[in-house]
Amino acid sequence: MPPLTHALARGAFFPRRARHGRLSAALSHRFISTGLEELDASSEEDIMRKSISAIAMTAAAIAVPAMAFAYPTQPITIVVPFSAGGPTDTVTRLVAQSMSAELGQNIVVENVGGAGGTLGAARVAQARNDGYTLLLHHIGMSTAPSLYPNLPFDPTTDFEYVGLVTEVPMVIAARPSLEHETLADVIAWVQAEGEGVLYANAGMGAASHLCGLLFMEAIGTQMTVIPYQGTGPAITDLMGGQVDLLCDQTTNTTNQIRDGSIKAYAVTVPDRLDSLPDLPTPAEAGLPDFSVSIWHGLYAPSGTSPEIVARLTEALQIALADENVIARFADLGTAPSPASDATPEALQAKVVSEIALWGPVIEAAGEFAN
Ligand code: ASP
């Protein structure tokens, strides 16, 4: 505690009784407003001393809340619950760079992959709620409760919500050596090969898991699933031909599709994308009811102070309005969430409504983690 605040806390500046007179009247008025009515000054010098004390105390009284909210004073860590180089990592690093400039502190991105994003989320749920450990997670926050019977955190009670960050389309992609040219051909091939086809994902609850689940449901065929700690390493294996198919966010596939290091057959949203205009929509490609896009949100551990959460929301909104962030997102087929969605209320509503939305889908698929 700073010395002045410490002294105040011990009552060191509280005089006993004020004498009458202009200065003491002024002092007593000031002290009345701060709850101290009884002053007793025995000399002008005493009054002067008390005057200085009073000014110091008033200044301290004003300064205390500001000092209590000196945030951030050290680097902030944002946990990404997937491997480096993947889409959640890419989104986080773009936003963190701009938030860091706004907050005047470094932001360190820490990748804690595994178990479809639940290990990283659990880490943040248990972290100190001092505003220095945050989580940037995606839709997996709302699917995990249905998939993991022993989930070590509760997305509805163990976090403070900072705001939505972005919603990202996905693409259905394949190794570059796959000979098929259309999604219809790929579907016929998967139906013929079944579990001979290797589908990569980032673990149960990952976006790639959900997209694969919906795809397999839609075509009525199971593939063999190869889980990774994130789709960063999964896409490396897709480029190398170690796995056959992957459904992943455009934030991790756009450049690879453009340079031909992977093949892509369709987007997973109802409209074509400006960034990848040649890719058909699911309806155009023969899967009319197929639709999935992946929202991302920023969280702090529960109990983080409202002032810190408000400051983080403000910094997030400024980052999402940053022209550089908007341009980078657009190039990767997405857009930052509008300020009206980059709020605690909007993220909380999203988490809760998506838990309800995905529960029955996952139940119907009958797929659960151990
Ligand atoms: N795209 C991954 C997923 O399937 C996550 C990641 O690596 O960011 O959820």
GROMACS .gro file of C-alpha atoms and ligand atoms in nm:
model
  379
    1MET     CA    1   0.000   0.000   0.000
    2PRO     CA    2   0.143   0.349  -0.078
    3PRO     CA    3   0.253   0.536   0.240
    4LEU     CA    4  -0.024   0.798   0.224
    5THR     CA    5  -0.299   0.543   0.179
    6HIS     CA    6  -0.143   0.329   0.449
    7ALA     CA    7  -0.136   0.619   0.691
    8LEU     CA    8  -0.498   0.702   0.608
    9ALA     CA    9  -0.602   0.348   0.667
   10ARG     CA   10  -0.451   0.370   1.017
   11GLY     CA   11  -0.631   0.702   1.082
   12ALA     CA   12  -0.306   0.902   1.103
   13PHE     CA   13  -0.451   1.224   0.958
   14PHE     CA   14  -0.760   1.252   1.175
   15PRO     CA   15  -0.733   1.566   1.401
   16ARG     CA   16  -0.942   1.576   1.721
   17ARG     CA   17  -1.130   1.914   1.736
   18ALA     CA   18  -1.129   2.236   1.528
   19ARG     CA   19  -1.120   2.590   1.678
   20HIS     CA   20  -1.358   2.850   1.539
   21GLY     CA   21  -1.229   3.096   1.277
   22ARG     CA   22  -1.231   3.138   0.902
   23LEU     CA   23  -0.973   2.874   0.827
   24SER     CA   24  -1.110   2.625   1.075
   25ALA     CA   25  -1.462   2.694   0.942
   26ALA     CA   26  -1.340   2.612   0.595
   27LEU     CA   27  -1.162   2.308   0.730
   28SER     CA   28  -1.458   2.193   0.927
   29HIS     CA   29  -1.676   2.233   0.619
   30ARG     CA   30  -1.434   2.019   0.422
   31PHE     CA   31  -1.412   1.765   0.701
   32ILE     CA   32  -1.790   1.753   0.733
   33SER     CA   33  -1.805   1.655   0.371
   34THR     CA   34  -1.560   1.376   0.440
   35GLY     CA   35  -1.736   1.267   0.758
   36LEU     CA   36  -1.505   1.429   1.015
   37GLU     CA   37  -1.682   1.693   1.221
   38GLU     CA   38  -1.474   1.736   1.534
   39LEU     CA   39  -1.162   1.946   1.495
   40ASP     CA   40  -0.951   2.097   1.772
   41ALA     CA   41  -0.668   2.324   1.658
   42SER     CA   42  -0.474   2.495   1.940
   43SER     CA   43  -0.277   2.747   1.729
   44GLU     CA   44  -0.262   2.904   1.384
   45GLU     CA   45   0.037   2.681   1.318
   46ASP     CA   46  -0.168   2.387   1.425
   47ILE     CA   47  -0.446   2.500   1.194
   48MET     CA   48  -0.202   2.530   0.905
   49ARG     CA   49  -0.070   2.183   0.975
   50LYS     CA   50  -0.424   2.050   0.984
   51SER     CA   51  -0.502   2.238   0.666
   52ILE     CA   52  -0.219   2.061   0.489
   53SER     CA   53  -0.334   1.732   0.635
   54ALA     CA   54  -0.688   1.801   0.519
   55ILE     CA   55  -0.579   1.876   0.165
   56ALA     CA   56  -0.360   1.566   0.162
   57MET     CA   57  -0.644   1.358   0.294
   58THR     CA   58  -0.893   1.494   0.042
   59ALA     CA   59  -0.647   1.435  -0.239
   60ALA     CA   60  -0.590   1.084  -0.110
   61ALA     CA   61  -0.962   1.023  -0.084
   62ILE     CA   62  -0.995   1.118  -0.450
   63ALA     CA   63  -0.681   0.928  -0.546
   64VAL     CA   64  -0.765   0.600  -0.371
   65PRO     CA   65  -1.020   0.472  -0.626
   66ALA     CA   66  -0.790   0.573  -0.913
   67MET     CA   67  -0.494   0.394  -0.754
   68ALA     CA   68  -0.709   0.089  -0.685
   69PHE     CA   69  -0.787   0.083  -1.056
   70ALA     CA   70  -0.435   0.114  -1.192
   71TYR     CA   71  -0.484  -0.158  -1.456
   72PRO     CA   72  -0.301  -0.302  -1.634
   73THR     CA   73   0.037  -0.254  -1.467
   74GLN     CA   74   0.200  -0.573  -1.597
   75PRO     CA   75   0.174  -0.793  -1.909
   76ILE     CA   76  -0.152  -0.976  -1.969
   77THR     CA   77  -0.166  -1.339  -2.082
   78ILE     CA   78  -0.439  -1.454  -2.320
   79VAL     CA   79  -0.473  -1.832  -2.321
   80VAL     CA   80  -0.564  -1.982  -2.659
   81PRO     CA   81  -0.695  -2.334  -2.594
   82PHE     CA   82  -0.549  -2.468  -2.921
   83SER     CA   83  -0.209  -2.498  -3.086
   84ALA     CA   84  -0.015  -2.206  -3.226
   85GLY     CA   85  -0.070  -2.129  -3.593
   86GLY     CA   86  -0.438  -2.226  -3.596
   87PRO     CA   87  -0.740  -2.001  -3.648
   88THR     CA   88  -0.811  -1.919  -3.283
   89ASP     CA   89  -0.444  -1.836  -3.241
   90THR     CA   90  -0.450  -1.613  -3.550
   91VAL     CA   91  -0.760  -1.423  -3.438
   92THR     CA   92  -0.618  -1.380  -3.088
   93ARG     CA   93  -0.282  -1.248  -3.205
   94LEU     CA   94  -0.443  -0.993  -3.438
   95VAL     CA   95  -0.675  -0.862  -3.168
   96ALA     CA   96  -0.413  -0.880  -2.891
   97GLN     CA   97  -0.172  -0.661  -3.086
   98SER     CA   98  -0.426  -0.382  -3.106
   99MET     CA   99  -0.554  -0.427  -2.749
  100SER     CA  100  -0.197  -0.414  -2.626
  101ALA     CA  101  -0.145  -0.075  -2.791
  102GLU     CA  102  -0.465   0.054  -2.633
  103LEU     CA  103  -0.387  -0.083  -2.285
  104GLY     CA  104  -0.020   0.017  -2.290
  105GLN     CA  105   0.096  -0.329  -2.184
  106ASN     CA  106   0.231  -0.636  -2.360
  107ILE     CA  107  -0.013  -0.917  -2.420
  108VAL     CA  108   0.139  -1.264  -2.425
  109VAL     CA  109  -0.051  -1.535  -2.615
  110GLU     CA  110  -0.015  -1.876  -2.451
  111ASN     CA  111  -0.128  -2.187  -2.638
  112VAL     CA  112  -0.274  -2.451  -2.407
  113GLY     CA  113  -0.415  -2.710  -2.648
  114GLY     CA  114  -0.582  -3.042  -2.577
  115ALA     CA  115  -0.924  -3.203  -2.520
  116GLY     CA  116  -1.102  -2.983  -2.774
  117GLY     CA  117  -1.011  -2.659  -2.598
  118THR     CA  118  -1.126  -2.767  -2.252
  119LEU     CA  119  -0.776  -2.784  -2.099
  120GLY     CA  120  -0.701  -2.420  -2.179
  121ALA     CA  121  -1.045  -2.307  -2.065
  122ALA     CA  122  -1.004  -2.497  -1.738
  123ARG     CA  123  -0.666  -2.329  -1.685
  124VAL     CA  124  -0.826  -1.985  -1.706
  125ALA     CA  125  -1.128  -2.082  -1.495
  126GLN     CA  126  -0.880  -2.163  -1.215
  127ALA     CA  127  -0.649  -1.866  -1.271
  128ARG     CA  128  -0.628  -1.562  -1.042
  129ASN     CA  129  -0.911  -1.322  -1.122
  130ASP     CA  130  -0.685  -1.018  -1.137
  131GLY     CA  131  -0.728  -0.937  -1.505
  132TYR     CA  132  -0.388  -1.074  -1.606
  133THR     CA  133  -0.502  -1.415  -1.735
  134LEU     CA  134  -0.772  -1.419  -2.001
  135LEU     CA  135  -0.916  -1.674  -2.241
  136LEU     CA  136  -1.001  -1.639  -2.608
  137HIS     CA  137  -1.215  -1.936  -2.700
  138HIS     CA  138  -1.472  -2.018  -2.964
  139ILE     CA  139  -1.802  -2.204  -2.993
  140GLY     CA  140  -1.641  -2.491  -2.800
  141MET     CA  141  -1.726  -2.302  -2.482
  142SER     CA  142  -2.092  -2.390  -2.547
  143THR     CA  143  -2.051  -2.742  -2.680
  144ALA     CA  144  -1.819  -2.869  -2.407
  145PRO     CA  145  -2.093  -2.904  -2.140
  146SER     CA  146  -2.280  -3.150  -2.363
  147LEU     CA  147  -1.970  -3.339  -2.473
  148TYR     CA  148  -1.775  -3.369  -2.147
  149PRO     CA  149  -1.965  -3.526  -1.856
  150ASN     CA  150  -1.677  -3.439  -1.620
  151LEU     CA  151  -1.603  -3.091  -1.749
  152PRO     CA  152  -1.385  -2.918  -1.485
  153PHE     CA  153  -1.547  -2.577  -1.536
  154ASP     CA  154  -1.889  -2.427  -1.593
  155PRO     CA  155  -1.904  -2.178  -1.884
  156THR     CA  156  -2.203  -2.005  -1.724
  157THR     CA  157  -2.053  -1.943  -1.378
  158ASP     CA  158  -1.673  -1.968  -1.391
  159PHE     CA  159  -1.604  -1.671  -1.620
  160GLU     CA  160  -1.667  -1.302  -1.661
  161TYR     CA  161  -1.764  -1.222  -2.020
  162VAL     CA  162  -1.566  -0.949  -2.195
  163GLY     CA  163  -1.728  -0.962  -2.539
  164LEU     CA  164  -1.773  -1.139  -2.870
  165VAL     CA  165  -1.474  -1.105  -3.102
  166THR     CA  166  -1.570  -1.243  -3.443
  167GLU     CA  167  -1.773  -1.506  -3.624
  168VAL     CA  168  -1.578  -1.704  -3.881
  169PRO     CA  169  -1.702  -1.921  -4.171
  170MET     CA  170  -1.545  -2.261  -4.233
  171VAL     CA  171  -1.450  -2.449  -4.548
  172ILE     CA  172  -1.449  -2.818  -4.631
  173ALA     CA  173  -1.091  -2.884  -4.736
  174ALA     CA  174  -0.880  -3.178  -4.852
  175ARG     CA  175  -0.521  -3.284  -4.911
  176PRO     CA  176  -0.389  -3.132  -5.234
  177SER     CA  177  -0.344  -3.474  -5.396
  178LEU     CA  178  -0.713  -3.567  -5.369
  179GLU     CA  179  -0.827  -3.614  -5.729
  180HIS     CA  180  -1.193  -3.511  -5.682
  181GLU     CA  181  -1.301  -3.174  -5.815
  182THR     CA  182  -1.646  -3.119  -5.661
  183LEU     CA  183  -1.805  -3.171  -5.322
  184ALA     CA  184  -2.050  -3.418  -5.477
  185ASP     CA  185  -1.754  -3.631  -5.591
  186VAL     CA  186  -1.593  -3.607  -5.248
  187ILE     CA  187  -1.917  -3.716  -5.079
  188ALA     CA  188  -1.949  -4.017  -5.312
  189TRP     CA  189  -1.587  -4.108  -5.238
  190VAL     CA  190  -1.634  -4.080  -4.858
  191GLN     CA  191  -1.952  -4.288  -4.877
  192ALA     CA  192  -1.763  -4.555  -5.067
  193GLU     CA  193  -1.451  -4.553  -4.847
  194GLY     CA  194  -1.612  -4.491  -4.506
  195GLU     CA  195  -1.359  -4.529  -4.224
  196GLY     CA  196  -1.083  -4.555  -4.481
  197VAL     CA  197  -1.102  -4.176  -4.506
  198LEU     CA  198  -0.896  -3.987  -4.245
  199TYR     CA  199  -1.069  -3.676  -4.112
  200ALA     CA  200  -0.854  -3.442  -3.900
  201ASN     CA  201  -0.995  -3.235  -3.618
  202ALA     CA  202  -0.884  -3.046  -3.307
  203GLY     CA  203  -1.052  -3.276  -3.054
  204MET     CA  204  -1.402  -3.316  -2.923
  205GLY     CA  205  -1.580  -2.982  -2.904
  206ALA     CA  206  -1.348  -2.813  -3.152
  207ALA     CA  207  -1.503  -2.633  -3.446
  208SER     CA  208  -1.349  -2.891  -3.678
  209HIS     CA  209  -1.511  -3.165  -3.469
  210LEU     CA  210  -1.857  -3.004  -3.492
  211CYS     CA  211  -1.827  -2.941  -3.864
  212GLY     CA  212  -1.713  -3.301  -3.921
  213LEU     CA  213  -1.994  -3.429  -3.703
  214LEU     CA  214  -2.255  -3.238  -3.905
  215PHE     CA  215  -2.093  -3.343  -4.235
  216MET     CA  216  -2.090  -3.712  -4.140
  217GLU     CA  217  -2.453  -3.685  -4.023
  218ALA     CA  218  -2.552  -3.515  -4.348
  219ILE     CA  219  -2.395  -3.780  -4.570
  220GLY     CA  220  -2.475  -4.073  -4.340
  221THR     CA  221  -2.115  -4.203  -4.326
  222GLN     CA  222  -1.850  -4.224  -4.053
  223MET     CA  223  -1.486  -4.144  -4.127
  224THR     CA  224  -1.185  -4.219  -3.907
  225VAL     CA  225  -1.116  -3.914  -3.693
  226ILE     CA  226  -0.756  -3.808  -3.625
  227PRO     CA  227  -0.749  -3.557  -3.336
  228TYR     CA  228  -0.486  -3.282  -3.296
  229GLN     CA  229  -0.437  -3.015  -3.031
  230GLY     CA  230  -0.544  -2.754  -3.282
  231THR     CA  231  -0.592  -2.723  -3.655
  232GLY     CA  232  -0.259  -2.544  -3.695
  233PRO     CA  233  -0.075  -2.881  -3.692
  234ALA     CA  234  -0.373  -3.056  -3.856
  235ILE     CA  235  -0.348  -2.839  -4.163
  236THR     CA  236   0.025  -2.905  -4.188
  237ASP     CA  237  -0.057  -3.276  -4.207
  238LEU     CA  238  -0.334  -3.208  -4.458
  239MET     CA  239  -0.086  -3.024  -4.680
  240GLY     CA  240   0.151  -3.320  -4.646
  241GLY     CA  241  -0.121  -3.573  -4.731
  242GLN     CA  242  -0.105  -3.759  -4.396
  243VAL     CA  243  -0.480  -3.698  -4.353
  244ASP     CA  244  -0.752  -3.663  -4.618
  245LEU     CA  245  -1.010  -3.408  -4.507
  246LEU     CA  246  -1.046  -3.119  -4.265
  247CYS     CA  247  -1.317  -2.865  -4.204
  248ASP     CA  248  -1.161  -2.549  -4.065
  249GLN     CA  249  -1.213  -2.177  -4.024
  250THR     CA  250  -1.119  -1.947  -4.313
  251THR     CA  251  -0.873  -1.779  -4.076
  252ASN     CA  252  -0.659  -2.094  -4.111
  253THR     CA  253  -0.731  -2.199  -4.469
  254THR     CA  254  -0.763  -1.894  -4.694
  255ASN     CA  255  -0.395  -1.852  -4.778
  256GLN     CA  256  -0.343  -2.227  -4.824
  257ILE     CA  257  -0.641  -2.247  -5.062
  258ARG     CA  258  -0.513  -1.948  -5.260
  259ASP     CA  259  -0.163  -2.089  -5.298
  260GLY     CA  260  -0.290  -2.438  -5.378
  261SER     CA  261  -0.132  -2.615  -5.081
  262ILE     CA  262  -0.476  -2.756  -4.990
  263LYS     CA  263  -0.796  -2.816  -5.188
  264ALA     CA  264  -1.131  -2.671  -5.085
  265TYR     CA  265  -1.480  -2.774  -5.198
  266ALA     CA  266  -1.734  -2.547  -5.026
  267VAL     CA  267  -1.782  -2.284  -4.762
  268THR     CA  268  -2.007  -2.375  -4.468
  269VAL     CA  269  -2.221  -2.058  -4.468
  270PRO     CA  270  -2.522  -1.962  -4.682
  271ASP     CA  271  -2.343  -1.693  -4.888
  272ARG     CA  272  -2.025  -1.704  -5.094
  273LEU     CA  273  -1.726  -1.517  -4.951
  274ASP     CA  274  -1.556  -1.219  -5.116
  275SER     CA  275  -1.223  -1.359  -5.001
  276LEU     CA  276  -1.278  -1.699  -5.170
  277PRO     CA  277  -1.536  -1.622  -5.440
  278ASP     CA  278  -1.494  -1.950  -5.632
  279LEU     CA  279  -1.607  -2.170  -5.345
  280PRO     CA  280  -1.975  -2.275  -5.363
  281THR     CA  281  -2.214  -2.253  -5.070
  282PRO     CA  282  -2.338  -2.579  -4.913
  283ALA     CA  283  -2.668  -2.547  -5.100
  284GLU     CA  284  -2.489  -2.496  -5.433
  285ALA     CA  285  -2.264  -2.793  -5.354
  286GLY     CA  286  -2.552  -3.029  -5.272
  287LEU     CA  287  -2.584  -3.001  -4.891
  288PRO     CA  288  -2.881  -2.765  -4.854
  289ASP     CA  289  -2.925  -2.795  -4.476
  290PHE     CA  290  -2.559  -2.778  -4.386
  291SER     CA  291  -2.449  -2.459  -4.206
  292VAL     CA  292  -2.186  -2.381  -3.946
  293SER     CA  293  -1.989  -2.072  -3.850
  294ILE     CA  294  -1.767  -2.025  -3.549
  295TRP     CA  295  -1.802  -1.740  -3.300
  296HIS     CA  296  -1.517  -1.641  -3.070
  297GLY     CA  297  -1.530  -1.462  -2.735
  298LEU     CA  298  -1.297  -1.313  -2.475
  299TYR     CA  299  -1.329  -1.416  -2.109
  300ALA     CA  300  -1.176  -1.348  -1.768
  301PRO     CA  301  -1.198  -1.575  -1.462
  302SER     CA  302  -1.511  -1.526  -1.255
  303GLY     CA  303  -1.481  -1.260  -0.987
  304THR     CA  304  -1.262  -1.032  -1.199
  305SER     CA  305  -1.361  -0.678  -1.096
  306PRO     CA  306  -1.627  -0.498  -1.304
  307GLU     CA  307  -1.382  -0.209  -1.361
  308ILE     CA  308  -1.125  -0.443  -1.516
  309VAL     CA  309  -1.386  -0.618  -1.729
  310ALA     CA  310  -1.517  -0.279  -1.847
  311ARG     CA  311  -1.165  -0.167  -1.939
  312LEU     CA  312  -1.105  -0.491  -2.130
  313THR     CA  313  -1.436  -0.455  -2.313
  314GLU     CA  314  -1.342  -0.100  -2.406
  315ALA     CA  315  -1.000  -0.210  -2.533
  316LEU     CA  316  -1.159  -0.499  -2.724
  317GLN     CA  317  -1.406  -0.267  -2.896
  318ILE     CA  318  -1.126  -0.029  -2.991
  319ALA     CA  319  -0.922  -0.321  -3.131
  320LEU     CA  320  -1.218  -0.448  -3.333
  321ALA     CA  321  -1.264  -0.101  -3.486
  322ASP     CA  322  -0.894  -0.084  -3.579
  323GLU     CA  323  -0.863  -0.052  -3.958
  324ASN     CA  324  -0.567  -0.286  -3.966
  325VAL     CA  325  -0.761  -0.555  -3.778
  326ILE     CA  326  -1.065  -0.508  -4.003
  327ALA     CA  327  -0.848  -0.539  -4.317
  328ARG     CA  328  -0.664  -0.850  -4.192
  329PHE     CA  329  -0.989  -1.014  -4.090
  330ALA     CA  330  -1.148  -0.932  -4.428
  331ASP     CA  331  -0.856  -1.089  -4.608
  332LEU     CA  332  -0.913  -1.405  -4.402
  333GLY     CA  333  -1.284  -1.417  -4.486
  334THR     CA  334  -1.428  -1.270  -4.170
  335ALA     CA  335  -1.510  -0.945  -3.990
  336PRO     CA  336  -1.474  -0.825  -3.632
  337SER     CA  337  -1.788  -0.831  -3.420
  338PRO     CA  338  -1.966  -0.494  -3.407
  339ALA     CA  339  -1.932  -0.296  -3.083
  340SER     CA  340  -2.289  -0.391  -2.993
  341ASP     CA  341  -2.178  -0.757  -2.979
  342ALA     CA  342  -1.838  -0.698  -2.822
  343THR     CA  343  -2.004  -0.666  -2.482
  344PRO     CA  344  -2.033  -0.890  -2.176
  345GLU     CA  345  -2.411  -0.911  -2.220
  346ALA     CA  346  -2.392  -1.024  -2.584
  347LEU     CA  347  -2.127  -1.288  -2.512
  348GLN     CA  348  -2.316  -1.421  -2.213
  349ALA     CA  349  -2.636  -1.445  -2.420
  350LYS     CA  350  -2.442  -1.626  -2.694
  351VAL     CA  351  -2.284  -1.879  -2.457
  352VAL     CA  352  -2.617  -1.959  -2.293
  353SER     CA  353  -2.824  -1.979  -2.613
  354GLU     CA  354  -2.561  -2.194  -2.789
  355ILE     CA  355  -2.543  -2.440  -2.499
  356ALA     CA  356  -2.917  -2.491  -2.550
  357LEU     CA  357  -2.878  -2.509  -2.929
  358TRP     CA  358  -2.598  -2.766  -2.943
  359GLY     CA  359  -2.710  -2.990  -2.655
  360PRO     CA  360  -2.976  -3.177  -2.856
  361VAL     CA  361  -2.755  -3.195  -3.168
  362ILE     CA  362  -2.474  -3.358  -2.971
  363GLU     CA  363  -2.717  -3.582  -2.788
  364ALA     CA  364  -2.865  -3.697  -3.120
  365ALA     CA  365  -2.515  -3.767  -3.254
  366GLY     CA  366  -2.452  -3.979  -2.943
  367GLU     CA  367  -2.090  -3.871  -2.918
  368PHE     CA  368  -1.943  -3.803  -2.575
  369ALA     CA  369  -1.596  -3.770  -2.428
  370ASN     CA  370  -1.482  -4.013  -2.158
  371ASP     N1  371  -0.994  -2.457  -3.567
  371ASP     C1  372  -0.972  -2.533  -3.448
  371ASP     C2  373  -1.098  -2.603  -3.415
  371ASP     O1  374  -1.121  -2.698  -3.480
  371ASP     C3  375  -0.919  -2.466  -3.331
  371ASP     C4  376  -0.790  -2.400  -3.354
  371ASP     O2  377  -0.690  -2.464  -3.377
  371ASP     O3  378  -0.792  -2.278  -3.342
  371ASP     O4  379  -1.169  -2.567  -3.326
   0.00000   0.00000   0.00000
